[in-house]
Amino acid sequence: MESNACAAALLAELSQAKELLKELELNLHCLDLCKALTPRIASSIHNSFLMAESFEANNGHDRPPSSSLALRPRTLSTPKRRYVRTSHAGSTVRMVMKLRIICRKSLYSWRCQVRVSSVARGVEGPGEDDGFTWRKYGQKEILGAKYPRAYFRCTHRTSHGCPAKKQVQRSDDDPSVYDVTYHANHTCLEQPREEEKGGAGGAIQHDLGQSAAALKLEGGEEFVGQIAPSFGPMEEQFVPVSPYQFWGFHGAENSSLPIEFDGDGEVGPVNIWAGVEWMQ
DNA sequence: CGGATTTGACCGCG
DNA sequence: CGCGGTCAAATCCG
């Protein structure tokens, strides 16, 4: 099952490369488009290699593929690995989650890279596409950067006093990649869009009053938190509000997928790569 | 007409 | 003093 999921992830990445190549072939007359497509194709092939290597290194057993949408928290300690047990469709499987623990001082600030899905999306980049609504309040030329940095704050700052902010900076070397730096979490009532939440009737329940998500474990234990903005199909950020509390689990898509943590809680945001369970 | 964006001015920090 | 972040008036847009 896991090897199937991993193979599916690899196939998906290869299909994407194929599609991009097709797009390139159709647009050979347009230099700008070619320039934009080439690094995306290279990146897709690179990812495929990483997935294949990771797959092989684990003898066909599951391990989360590394991703082009790598989360890059500001401050990292040595990455740790932990095991979780997931029970799905009656069978219990074991899968590895690669965790990175961020020290507490960066609790309200983190960075990720976002790759835009289409070059046609233009210069505004991933601005509004993370499940929250943002209001742009500034733009600044940054010394040594090709592209200006855009400043956004949550639309609900005035109405709810929501402190969430983000900065979006287009990458110098790959125009299809945006560096997004988030500052503070949302305290407004707005929820990530429906498709970005955990599955219906699944492991996640949202508490609208608190803008929170509850992760219910098989044993009845419940962790309360809030889903951080979605960074892509394969990553989600879990930020414990206190030890032993984790942010809601993303990715149970259309199935009930109880998650059981094997180990103690950690203080600080925890990034989890475990996309193989819900990747197409 | 109201909300969002643009953009030059302003401010604080190193 | 320079740079990055924010403010706010002007402008845009649905």
Short mmCIF file of C-alpha atoms (C1' of nucleotides) in Angstrom, two decimals:
data_model
loop_
_atom_site.label_atom_id
_atom_site.label_comp_id
_atom_site.label_asym_id
_atom_site.label_seq_id
_atom_site.Cartn_x
_atom_site.Cartn_y
_atom_site.Cartn_z
CA MET A 1 0.00 0.00 0.00
CA GLU A 2 2.70 2.47 0.96
CA SER A 3 4.92 1.53 -1.92
CA ASN A 4 1.91 2.05 -4.18
CA ALA A 5 1.40 5.49 -2.72
CA CYS A 6 5.05 6.32 -3.15
CA ALA A 7 5.02 5.05 -6.71
CA ALA A 8 1.90 7.10 -7.31
CA ALA A 9 3.65 10.19 -6.02
CA LEU A 10 6.59 9.51 -8.31
CA LEU A 11 4.29 8.95 -11.26
CA ALA A 12 2.44 12.16 -10.48
CA GLU A 13 5.69 14.11 -10.45
CA LEU A 14 6.80 12.50 -13.72
CA SER A 15 3.42 13.22 -15.28
CA GLN A 16 3.81 16.82 -14.27
CA ALA A 17 7.21 16.95 -15.94
CA LYS A 18 5.65 15.42 -19.05
CA GLU A 19 2.85 17.96 -19.07
CA LEU A 20 5.30 20.80 -18.65
CA LEU A 21 7.39 19.47 -21.53
CA LYS A 22 4.27 19.36 -23.67
CA GLU A 23 3.54 22.95 -22.72
CA LEU A 24 7.11 23.87 -23.59
CA GLU A 25 6.83 22.22 -27.01
CA LEU A 26 3.68 24.16 -27.74
CA ASN A 27 5.27 27.44 -26.71
CA LEU A 28 8.71 27.25 -28.25
CA HIS A 29 7.98 30.50 -30.05
CA CYS A 30 7.63 32.39 -26.79
CA LEU A 31 10.99 32.93 -25.14
CA ASP A 32 9.60 34.23 -21.87
CA LEU A 33 7.33 31.26 -21.42
CA CYS A 34 10.20 28.89 -22.25
CA LYS A 35 12.38 30.59 -19.69
CA ALA A 36 9.67 30.17 -17.08
CA LEU A 37 8.93 26.56 -17.95
CA THR A 38 12.47 25.26 -18.10
CA PRO A 39 13.31 25.55 -14.39
CA ARG A 40 9.97 24.00 -13.51
CA ILE A 41 10.70 21.01 -15.68
CA ALA A 42 14.17 20.70 -14.20
CA SER A 43 12.73 20.91 -10.71
CA SER A 44 10.10 18.30 -11.46
CA ILE A 45 12.69 15.88 -12.80
CA HIS A 46 14.91 16.58 -9.81
CA ASN A 47 12.03 15.79 -7.47
CA SER A 48 11.35 12.59 -9.32
CA PHE A 49 14.94 11.54 -8.78
CA LEU A 50 14.71 12.32 -5.09
CA MET A 51 11.53 10.33 -4.75
CA ALA A 52 12.96 7.39 -6.67
CA GLU A 53 16.14 7.42 -4.58
CA SER A 54 14.18 7.67 -1.38
CA PHE A 55 11.92 4.86 -2.53
CA GLU A 56 14.88 2.65 -3.42
CA ALA A 57 16.77 3.44 -0.23
CA ASN A 58 13.80 2.16 1.73
CA ASN A 59 13.45 -1.05 -0.21
CA GLY A 60 10.12 -0.01 -1.53
CA HIS A 61 8.78 0.77 1.89
CA ASP A 62 7.23 4.02 2.57
CA ARG A 63 9.02 7.23 3.31
CA PRO A 64 7.76 10.68 2.62
CA PRO A 65 9.12 12.01 -0.64
CA SER A 66 11.11 15.18 -0.45
CA SER A 67 9.29 17.94 -2.15
CA SER A 68 9.84 20.97 -4.26
CA LEU A 69 7.50 22.68 -1.85
CA ALA A 70 9.96 22.31 0.95
CA LEU A 71 9.03 24.06 4.12
CA ARG A 72 11.93 26.10 5.33
CA PRO A 73 11.44 27.25 8.86
CA ARG A 74 13.71 30.05 9.91
CA THR A 75 15.39 28.32 12.75
CA LEU A 76 15.94 24.62 12.75
CA SER A 77 17.47 22.17 15.09
CA THR A 78 18.61 18.83 13.78
CA PRO A 79 15.71 17.19 11.94
CA LYS A 80 14.23 14.33 13.89
CA ARG A 81 12.35 11.34 12.71
CA ARG A 82 9.43 9.84 14.50
CA TYR A 83 7.00 7.13 13.84
CA VAL A 84 3.28 7.40 13.82
CA ARG A 85 0.83 4.62 13.42
CA THR A 86 -2.09 5.19 11.18
CA SER A 87 -5.04 2.96 10.99
CA HIS A 88 -6.83 3.07 7.70
CA ALA A 89 -9.48 0.87 6.15
CA GLY A 90 -9.09 -1.69 8.86
CA SER A 91 -5.38 -2.24 8.41
CA THR A 92 -2.76 -0.79 10.64
CA VAL A 93 0.33 0.47 8.94
CA ARG A 94 3.43 2.19 10.15
CA MET A 95 4.85 5.15 8.38
CA VAL A 96 7.71 7.49 8.99
CA MET A 97 7.13 11.14 9.50
CA LYS A 98 10.07 13.40 9.08
CA LEU A 99 9.79 16.15 11.60
CA ARG A 100 11.63 19.33 12.04
CA ILE A 101 11.43 21.01 15.35
CA ILE A 102 11.69 24.75 15.38
CA CYS A 103 12.82 26.50 18.49
CA ARG A 104 10.22 28.41 20.41
CA LYS A 105 11.30 31.90 19.49
CA SER A 106 10.22 31.30 15.92
CA LEU A 107 6.81 30.06 16.98
CA TYR A 108 5.08 32.92 15.23
CA SER A 109 7.31 33.24 12.21
CA TRP A 110 8.05 30.70 9.55
CA ARG A 111 8.94 30.50 5.92
CA CYS A 112 8.00 28.30 3.05
CA GLN A 113 8.45 28.19 -0.69
CA VAL A 114 5.44 28.12 -2.95
CA ARG A 115 5.59 27.06 -6.54
CA VAL A 116 2.86 28.60 -8.66
CA SER A 117 0.83 26.08 -10.61
CA SER A 118 0.81 28.03 -13.84
CA VAL A 119 3.07 30.65 -15.36
CA ALA A 120 -0.09 32.37 -16.53
CA ARG A 121 -0.85 33.34 -12.95
CA GLY A 122 1.26 36.39 -13.39
CA VAL A 123 3.27 38.46 -10.97
CA GLU A 124 0.87 38.38 -8.07
CA GLY A 125 2.04 34.88 -7.30
CA PRO A 126 0.53 32.77 -4.60
CA GLY A 127 -0.83 35.77 -2.76
CA GLU A 128 -4.39 34.72 -2.10
CA ASP A 129 -4.10 31.03 -2.54
CA ASP A 130 -3.36 29.70 0.92
CA GLY A 131 -6.86 29.55 2.28
CA PHE A 132 -6.86 32.92 3.97
CA THR A 133 -7.69 36.31 2.57
CA TRP A 134 -4.93 38.87 2.60
CA ARG A 135 -4.77 42.56 1.99
CA LYS A 136 -1.68 43.97 0.39
CA TYR A 137 -0.34 46.95 2.30
CA GLY A 138 3.01 47.55 0.70
CA GLN A 139 5.59 46.64 -1.84
CA LYS A 140 9.29 47.32 -1.67
CA GLU A 141 12.30 46.95 -3.89
CA ILE A 142 14.80 44.89 -1.96
CA LEU A 143 18.49 45.46 -2.37
CA GLY A 144 20.07 42.71 -4.44
CA ALA A 145 16.76 41.08 -5.35
CA LYS A 146 15.40 41.06 -8.88
CA TYR A 147 11.82 41.25 -7.79
CA PRO A 148 10.07 43.47 -5.25
CA ARG A 149 8.84 42.11 -1.93
CA ALA A 150 5.11 42.35 -1.29
CA TYR A 151 3.63 42.81 2.15
CA PHE A 152 0.26 41.37 3.13
CA ARG A 153 -1.79 41.37 6.28
CA CYS A 154 -4.93 39.46 7.11
CA THR A 155 -8.07 41.12 5.77
CA HIS A 156 -9.59 40.78 9.22
CA ARG A 157 -7.00 42.84 11.01
CA THR A 158 -9.36 45.71 11.64
CA SER A 159 -12.48 43.68 12.35
CA HIS A 160 -10.90 40.91 14.45
CA GLY A 161 -7.51 42.32 15.27
CA CYS A 162 -5.95 39.36 13.48
CA PRO A 163 -2.15 39.81 13.59
CA ALA A 164 -1.29 37.44 10.71
CA LYS A 165 1.03 38.86 8.10
CA LYS A 166 3.07 37.52 5.28
CA GLN A 167 5.78 38.67 2.92
CA VAL A 168 5.98 37.32 -0.59
CA GLN A 169 9.21 37.47 -2.51
CA ARG A 170 9.67 36.02 -5.97
CA SER A 171 12.77 33.87 -6.23
CA ASP A 172 15.64 35.32 -8.21
CA ASP A 173 16.68 32.11 -9.89
CA ASP A 174 13.32 30.44 -10.39
CA PRO A 175 10.50 32.87 -11.23
CA SER A 176 7.92 30.18 -10.63
CA VAL A 177 8.93 29.98 -6.99
CA TYR A 178 7.87 32.44 -4.33
CA ASP A 179 9.39 32.68 -0.90
CA VAL A 180 6.66 33.33 1.60
CA THR A 181 7.42 34.40 5.13
CA TYR A 182 4.55 34.24 7.59
CA HIS A 183 4.49 36.27 10.77
CA ALA A 184 1.99 35.40 13.50
CA ASN A 185 -0.93 33.06 13.26
CA HIS A 186 -4.49 33.91 12.38
CA THR A 187 -6.76 34.71 15.27
CA CYS A 188 -9.64 35.70 13.03
CA LEU A 189 -12.65 33.46 12.50
CA GLU A 190 -11.86 32.72 8.91
CA GLN A 191 -11.11 29.12 8.11
CA PRO A 192 -9.01 27.66 5.36
CA ARG A 193 -11.18 26.70 2.43
CA GLU A 194 -13.11 23.47 2.61
CA GLU A 195 -10.77 21.47 0.38
CA GLU A 196 -7.81 22.40 2.53
CA LYS A 197 -9.27 21.07 5.70
CA GLY A 198 -9.11 17.58 6.93
CA GLY A 199 -11.66 15.17 5.61
CA ALA A 200 -15.33 15.27 6.34
CA GLY A 201 -16.06 13.19 9.37
CA GLY A 202 -12.37 12.52 9.59
CA ALA A 203 -9.66 13.24 12.04
CA ILE A 204 -10.17 16.97 12.05
CA GLN A 205 -12.95 18.99 13.52
CA HIS A 206 -13.01 22.72 13.35
CA ASP A 207 -14.13 24.93 16.15
CA LEU A 208 -15.36 28.04 14.43
CA GLY A 209 -15.43 30.07 17.61
CA GLN A 210 -11.75 29.56 18.19
CA SER A 211 -10.70 29.25 14.56
CA ALA A 212 -9.28 26.00 15.75
CA ALA A 213 -8.93 22.47 14.57
CA ALA A 214 -9.12 19.48 16.83
CA LEU A 215 -7.18 16.38 16.11
CA LYS A 216 -8.98 13.40 17.56
CA LEU A 217 -6.95 10.32 18.18
CA GLU A 218 -8.12 6.76 18.22
CA GLY A 219 -7.86 6.47 21.96
CA GLY A 220 -10.15 9.47 22.37
CA GLU A 221 -7.34 11.87 23.09
CA GLU A 222 -7.79 15.24 21.50
CA PHE A 223 -5.28 17.86 20.48
CA VAL A 224 -6.55 21.34 19.87
CA GLY A 225 -4.95 23.88 17.60
CA GLN A 226 -5.29 25.68 14.35
CA ILE A 227 -4.30 24.74 10.87
CA ALA A 228 -1.50 26.91 9.59
CA PRO A 229 -1.83 28.15 6.01
CA SER A 230 -1.48 25.32 3.56
CA PHE A 231 1.82 25.22 1.76
CA GLY A 232 0.93 22.66 -0.82
CA PRO A 233 -0.50 19.18 -1.17
CA MET A 234 2.32 17.47 0.67
CA GLU A 235 3.08 19.61 3.66
CA GLU A 236 1.20 20.98 6.56
CA GLN A 237 2.45 22.76 9.58
CA PHE A 238 1.46 21.74 13.04
CA VAL A 239 2.18 24.19 15.79
CA PRO A 240 1.62 22.94 19.31
CA VAL A 241 0.06 25.60 21.47
CA SER A 242 1.61 23.92 24.48
CA PRO A 243 3.47 20.67 25.02
CA TYR A 244 1.51 17.63 23.91
CA GLN A 245 -0.88 19.70 21.85
CA PHE A 246 -0.59 19.63 18.11
CA TRP A 247 -2.24 21.51 15.37
CA GLY A 248 -4.91 19.67 13.50
CA PHE A 249 -3.88 17.02 11.07
CA HIS A 250 -4.33 17.87 7.46
CA GLY A 251 -4.79 15.32 4.78
CA ALA A 252 -7.48 12.96 5.90
CA GLU A 253 -9.22 14.14 2.73
CA ASN A 254 -12.25 12.00 2.23
CA SER A 255 -11.58 9.31 4.71
CA SER A 256 -11.40 8.88 8.39
CA LEU A 257 -7.75 8.52 9.22
CA PRO A 258 -7.02 8.35 12.91
CA ILE A 259 -3.48 9.32 13.78
CA GLU A 260 -1.62 8.09 16.80
CA PHE A 261 1.56 9.75 17.84
CA ASP A 262 4.24 7.45 19.12
CA GLY A 263 6.39 9.51 21.40
CA ASP A 264 6.21 12.55 23.57
CA GLY A 265 5.05 15.99 22.60
CA GLU A 266 7.38 18.69 21.47
CA VAL A 267 7.32 22.38 22.12
CA GLY A 268 7.39 24.52 19.03
CA PRO A 269 6.09 24.21 15.51
CA VAL A 270 6.40 20.80 13.95
CA ASN A 271 6.51 20.36 10.23
CA ILE A 272 5.31 17.04 8.98
CA TRP A 273 6.02 15.47 5.64
CA ALA A 274 3.64 12.62 5.23
CA GLY A 275 1.91 13.38 2.00
CA VAL A 276 2.02 9.91 0.57
CA GLU A 277 -1.21 9.03 2.29
CA TRP A 278 -3.24 11.59 0.47
CA MET A 279 -1.35 12.40 -2.65
CA GLN A 280 -3.00 11.59 -5.94
"C1'" DC B 1 -19.70 53.46 -3.45
"C1'" DG B 2 -16.92 50.54 -0.66
"C1'" DG B 3 -13.13 47.66 -0.45
"C1'" DA B 4 -8.61 46.48 -2.43
"C1'" DT B 5 -4.30 47.93 -4.52
"C1'" DT B 6 -0.64 51.11 -5.64
"C1'" DT B 7 3.05 53.86 -4.45
"C1'" DG B 8 5.68 57.63 -2.47
"C1'" DA B 9 6.55 59.22 2.18
"C1'" DC B 10 7.76 58.25 6.63
"C1'" DC B 11 9.91 55.86 10.53
"C1'" DG B 12 12.87 52.94 13.33
"C1'" DC B 13 16.75 50.15 13.74
"C1'" DG B 14 21.45 48.76 13.02
"C1'" DC C 1 22.65 57.18 6.74
"C1'" DG C 2 20.66 53.28 4.36
"C1'" DC C 3 17.54 49.67 4.30
"C1'" DG C 4 13.38 47.24 5.29
"C1'" DG C 5 8.76 47.65 6.99
"C1'" DT C 6 4.55 50.36 7.39
"C1'" DC C 7 1.37 54.15 6.57
"C1'" DA C 8 -1.93 56.52 4.06
"C1'" DA C 9 -3.62 59.25 0.15
"C1'" DA C 10 -4.69 58.41 -4.46
"C1'" DT C 11 -6.39 55.34 -7.59
"C1'" DC C 12 -8.57 51.29 -9.30
"C1'" DC C 13 -12.22 48.05 -9.79
"C1'" DG C 14 -16.37 45.29 -9.26
#
